[in-house]
Amino acid sequence: MVSCGPTQTRQVQTHSSRNYQEASKLATYQELSDFLSLVERRAFKQAAFAVRDDHSALDIVQDAMLKLSEKYAGRPAEEFPMLFQRILQNTIRDYYRRQKVRSLWTTLFSSLSPNQDGDDYDPLETLEAYDDGSNKHDTPADNLERAQLLALIEEALKNLPTRQREAFLLRYWEELDVAETATAMGCSEGSVKTHCSRATHALAAILKSKGIKL
C-alpha cells in the first residue's frame, strides 16, 4: 500500500478542489434553455436584417441555436453570448456563400452560346466579375425557383463522368481557380477547362431535356 505524504495530500486536495470549481461553472440545461429563449428574438432580427428574408433568417437562427446546443452545451454559461454570436455570423456567411453559388450556377448555364463550344472554354472565366448583388432582393418565389433548379443540377451531376463532376464541383462549388483545381486533380489546366466545359454543356443539355429553358 502506497501512502501519501502531507505535500502529496495537499496537491491531491488542491487538484480535486480545482476540478470541482471548474465543474461547478459549467452551464446547466436550464441555463442553456434560458439563454436561447432570451437571445432568439434579437438573433432573428439580426439575421433578418442581414439576409432580408424572414424564412431564411428563421432557418439561420434555428441552425445556430442547434449548433450551440450540440457543441457547446457543457461550456460555462457566461461564454454563451460570444459563442452564439460567432456561430450566428458564420451561419449567415454560409447562407450568403450558398446563395452566391446558386446564382452563379444558374447564370453559368444561361451564359452558354453556340460560339462557345470549344473544349478549352471555361464558362466561369467569363463570370468572374459576376457579383452584382442582384439576388439580395429576391422574392421567396425567386428563392424557391433557384432552389428547385439547384436540386435538378445536383441530381444531373450524378450522371456525369467522374473527372467532369470533380472538376465542376471544385471550380463552381469550392470556388477554386483553374490552377488550384489542376493541382487538386493532378492534371493540366487545359484538362480542367476541358472537363469544366464538357460538364457544363452536358448539364445544360440535361436541364433542357427536362424543360428548363436557359
Short mmCIF file of C-alpha atoms in Angstrom, two decimals:
data_model
loop_
_atom_site.label_atom_id
_atom_site.label_comp_id
_atom_site.label_asym_id
_atom_site.label_seq_id
_atom_site.Cartn_x
_atom_site.Cartn_y
_atom_site.Cartn_z
CA MET A 1 0.00 0.00 0.00
CA VAL A 2 1.41 3.38 -1.03
CA SER A 3 0.92 6.22 1.44
CA CYS A 4 0.85 9.91 0.57
CA GLY A 5 2.86 12.45 2.42
CA PRO A 6 1.47 15.85 3.53
CA THR A 7 2.64 17.59 0.37
CA GLN A 8 1.11 14.96 -1.93
CA THR A 9 -2.12 15.04 0.05
CA ARG A 10 -2.37 18.83 -0.32
CA GLN A 11 -1.71 18.54 -4.07
CA VAL A 12 -4.46 15.94 -4.46
CA GLN A 13 -6.86 18.07 -2.44
CA THR A 14 -5.98 21.18 -4.44
CA HIS A 15 -6.43 19.32 -7.74
CA SER A 16 -9.79 17.91 -6.64
CA SER A 17 -10.90 21.33 -5.46
CA ARG A 18 -9.92 22.89 -8.79
CA ASN A 19 -11.81 20.21 -10.72
CA TYR A 20 -14.87 20.77 -8.56
CA GLN A 21 -14.73 24.52 -9.09
CA GLU A 22 -14.37 24.10 -12.85
CA ALA A 23 -17.23 21.61 -12.98
CA SER A 24 -19.42 23.89 -10.92
CA LYS A 25 -19.02 26.63 -13.55
CA LEU A 26 -20.43 24.51 -16.39
CA ALA A 27 -23.85 25.56 -17.59
CA THR A 28 -26.91 23.57 -16.65
CA TYR A 29 -29.58 22.57 -19.16
CA GLN A 30 -31.86 25.23 -17.71
CA GLU A 31 -29.21 27.94 -18.16
CA LEU A 32 -28.78 26.95 -21.80
CA SER A 33 -32.54 26.93 -22.35
CA ASP A 34 -32.92 30.33 -20.68
CA PHE A 35 -30.13 31.79 -22.82
CA LEU A 36 -31.66 30.53 -26.06
CA SER A 37 -35.07 31.89 -25.12
CA LEU A 38 -33.55 35.26 -24.29
CA VAL A 39 -31.44 35.58 -27.44
CA GLU A 40 -33.81 34.10 -30.03
CA ARG A 41 -35.76 37.25 -30.92
CA ARG A 42 -32.70 39.50 -31.13
CA ALA A 43 -30.87 36.90 -33.23
CA PHE A 44 -33.83 36.66 -35.61
CA LYS A 45 -33.85 40.43 -36.16
CA GLN A 46 -30.10 40.38 -36.73
CA ALA A 47 -30.35 37.59 -39.28
CA ALA A 48 -33.38 39.16 -40.98
CA PHE A 49 -31.51 42.44 -41.44
CA ALA A 50 -28.56 40.51 -42.89
CA VAL A 51 -30.37 38.26 -45.38
CA ARG A 52 -33.60 40.27 -45.91
CA ASP A 53 -35.78 37.19 -45.89
CA ASP A 54 -37.75 36.13 -42.80
CA HIS A 55 -37.94 32.44 -43.68
CA SER A 56 -34.20 32.21 -44.30
CA ALA A 57 -33.50 34.23 -41.15
CA LEU A 58 -35.56 31.81 -39.08
CA ASP A 59 -33.67 28.84 -40.53
CA ILE A 60 -30.34 30.54 -39.78
CA VAL A 61 -31.25 31.23 -36.15
CA GLN A 62 -32.55 27.71 -35.57
CA ASP A 63 -29.41 26.27 -37.13
CA ALA A 64 -27.18 28.46 -34.94
CA MET A 65 -29.11 27.53 -31.80
CA LEU A 66 -28.84 23.84 -32.64
CA LYS A 67 -25.09 24.10 -33.18
CA LEU A 68 -24.63 25.85 -29.84
CA SER A 69 -26.67 23.16 -28.08
CA GLU A 70 -24.86 20.28 -29.77
CA LYS A 71 -21.29 21.54 -29.50
CA TYR A 72 -21.10 23.88 -26.51
CA ALA A 73 -23.87 22.91 -24.08
CA GLY A 74 -21.27 21.94 -21.48
CA ARG A 75 -19.43 25.26 -21.53
CA PRO A 76 -19.82 27.89 -18.78
CA ALA A 77 -22.97 29.97 -19.23
CA GLU A 78 -21.03 33.24 -19.42
CA GLU A 79 -19.40 32.02 -22.64
CA PHE A 80 -22.72 31.51 -24.43
CA PRO A 81 -23.17 35.07 -25.79
CA MET A 82 -19.78 35.16 -27.53
CA LEU A 83 -20.01 31.57 -28.77
CA PHE A 84 -23.52 32.05 -30.12
CA GLN A 85 -22.64 35.30 -31.86
CA ARG A 86 -19.69 33.63 -33.57
CA ILE A 87 -21.87 30.72 -34.68
CA LEU A 88 -24.62 33.06 -35.90
CA GLN A 89 -22.22 35.14 -38.01
CA ASN A 90 -20.65 32.01 -39.52
CA THR A 91 -24.11 30.66 -40.35
CA ILE A 92 -25.07 33.94 -42.05
CA ARG A 93 -21.84 33.84 -44.09
CA ASP A 94 -22.58 30.24 -45.08
CA TYR A 95 -26.02 31.36 -46.26
CA TYR A 96 -24.53 34.06 -48.49
CA ARG A 97 -21.98 31.62 -49.87
CA ARG A 98 -24.73 29.17 -50.83
CA GLN A 99 -26.78 31.95 -52.41
CA LYS A 100 -23.79 33.16 -54.38
CA VAL A 101 -23.06 29.66 -55.66
CA ARG A 102 -26.69 29.09 -56.62
CA SER A 103 -26.85 32.38 -58.52
CA LEU A 104 -23.55 31.60 -60.20
CA TRP A 105 -24.73 28.19 -61.35
CA THR A 106 -27.98 29.46 -62.82
CA THR A 107 -26.15 32.28 -64.58
CA LEU A 108 -23.45 29.87 -65.69
CA PHE A 109 -25.85 27.73 -67.71
CA SER A 110 -27.68 30.70 -69.21
CA SER A 111 -24.32 32.07 -70.41
CA LEU A 112 -23.73 29.26 -72.89
CA SER A 113 -23.98 30.19 -76.55
CA PRO A 114 -23.14 28.50 -79.90
CA ASN A 115 -19.85 30.38 -80.29
CA GLN A 116 -18.55 28.95 -77.00
CA ASP A 117 -18.43 25.28 -77.89
CA GLY A 118 -14.68 24.70 -77.63
CA ASP A 119 -13.44 22.18 -75.10
CA ASP A 120 -10.93 24.71 -73.77
CA TYR A 121 -13.70 27.16 -72.86
CA ASP A 122 -14.21 27.57 -69.12
CA PRO A 123 -17.55 29.38 -68.59
CA LEU A 124 -16.57 30.60 -65.14
CA GLU A 125 -13.83 32.76 -66.59
CA THR A 126 -16.49 34.92 -68.25
CA LEU A 127 -18.36 35.25 -64.97
CA GLU A 128 -15.55 36.12 -62.55
CA ALA A 129 -16.96 39.61 -62.14
CA TYR A 130 -20.49 38.35 -61.61
CA ASP A 131 -21.37 39.51 -58.11
CA ASP A 132 -23.74 42.40 -58.61
CA GLY A 133 -25.82 41.54 -55.56
CA SER A 134 -28.97 41.22 -57.63
CA ASN A 135 -30.13 38.26 -55.54
CA LYS A 136 -30.20 40.31 -52.34
CA HIS A 137 -33.75 41.43 -53.07
CA ASP A 138 -35.08 38.18 -54.49
CA THR A 139 -38.62 37.29 -53.54
CA PRO A 140 -39.45 33.99 -51.81
CA ALA A 141 -40.70 32.74 -55.20
CA ASP A 142 -37.32 33.56 -56.77
CA ASN A 143 -35.53 31.70 -53.97
CA LEU A 144 -37.83 28.70 -54.39
CA GLU A 145 -37.26 28.59 -58.16
CA ARG A 146 -33.49 28.80 -57.66
CA ALA A 147 -33.58 26.04 -55.04
CA GLN A 148 -35.57 23.78 -57.37
CA LEU A 149 -33.12 24.41 -60.20
CA LEU A 150 -30.20 23.65 -57.90
CA ALA A 151 -31.82 20.36 -56.91
CA LEU A 152 -32.10 19.42 -60.61
CA ILE A 153 -28.46 20.35 -61.19
CA GLU A 154 -27.31 18.28 -58.22
CA GLU A 155 -29.28 15.29 -59.49
CA ALA A 156 -27.86 15.71 -63.00
CA LEU A 157 -24.32 15.82 -61.61
CA LYS A 158 -24.65 12.14 -60.68
CA ASN A 159 -24.78 11.24 -64.39
CA LEU A 160 -21.51 12.97 -65.31
CA PRO A 161 -18.20 11.11 -65.77
CA THR A 162 -16.16 11.20 -62.58
CA ARG A 163 -13.48 13.64 -63.78
CA GLN A 164 -16.02 16.07 -65.21
CA ARG A 165 -18.00 16.04 -61.99
CA GLU A 166 -14.86 16.51 -59.92
CA ALA A 167 -13.67 19.48 -61.99
CA PHE A 168 -17.11 21.06 -61.98
CA LEU A 169 -17.52 20.83 -58.21
CA LEU A 170 -14.01 22.08 -57.46
CA ARG A 171 -14.44 25.08 -59.76
CA TYR A 172 -18.03 26.08 -59.12
CA TRP A 173 -18.76 24.80 -55.63
CA GLU A 174 -15.40 25.02 -53.86
CA GLU A 175 -14.58 28.16 -55.93
CA LEU A 176 -11.02 27.08 -56.74
CA ASP A 177 -9.34 28.75 -59.70
CA VAL A 178 -8.10 26.76 -62.70
CA ALA A 179 -4.56 26.34 -61.33
CA GLU A 180 -5.78 25.19 -57.90
CA THR A 181 -8.21 22.77 -59.48
CA ALA A 182 -5.47 21.33 -61.69
CA THR A 183 -3.25 20.78 -58.65
CA ALA A 184 -6.07 19.12 -56.70
CA MET A 185 -6.92 16.82 -59.63
CA GLY A 186 -3.33 16.12 -60.64
CA CYS A 187 -3.82 17.23 -64.25
CA SER A 188 -3.07 20.19 -66.51
CA GLU A 189 -5.00 23.45 -66.52
CA GLY A 190 -6.09 22.70 -70.07
CA SER A 191 -7.62 19.43 -68.89
CA VAL A 192 -9.51 21.29 -66.16
CA LYS A 193 -11.01 23.66 -68.73
CA THR A 194 -11.95 20.74 -70.96
CA HIS A 195 -13.65 18.87 -68.11
CA CYS A 196 -15.49 22.00 -66.98
CA SER A 197 -16.69 22.89 -70.46
CA ARG A 198 -17.94 19.39 -71.21
CA ALA A 199 -19.60 19.12 -67.79
CA THR A 200 -21.38 22.44 -68.19
CA HIS A 201 -22.66 21.63 -71.67
CA ALA A 202 -23.77 18.16 -70.56
CA LEU A 203 -25.65 19.58 -67.57
CA ALA A 204 -27.24 22.27 -69.73
CA ALA A 205 -28.44 19.58 -72.14
CA ILE A 206 -29.88 17.53 -69.27
CA LEU A 207 -31.77 20.56 -67.94
CA LYS A 208 -33.14 21.40 -71.37
CA SER A 209 -34.37 17.82 -71.72
CA LYS A 210 -36.36 18.39 -68.54
CA GLY A 211 -37.97 21.50 -69.99
CA ILE A 212 -35.71 24.05 -68.29
CA LYS A 213 -35.15 26.93 -70.70
CA LEU A 214 -31.82 28.70 -70.22
#
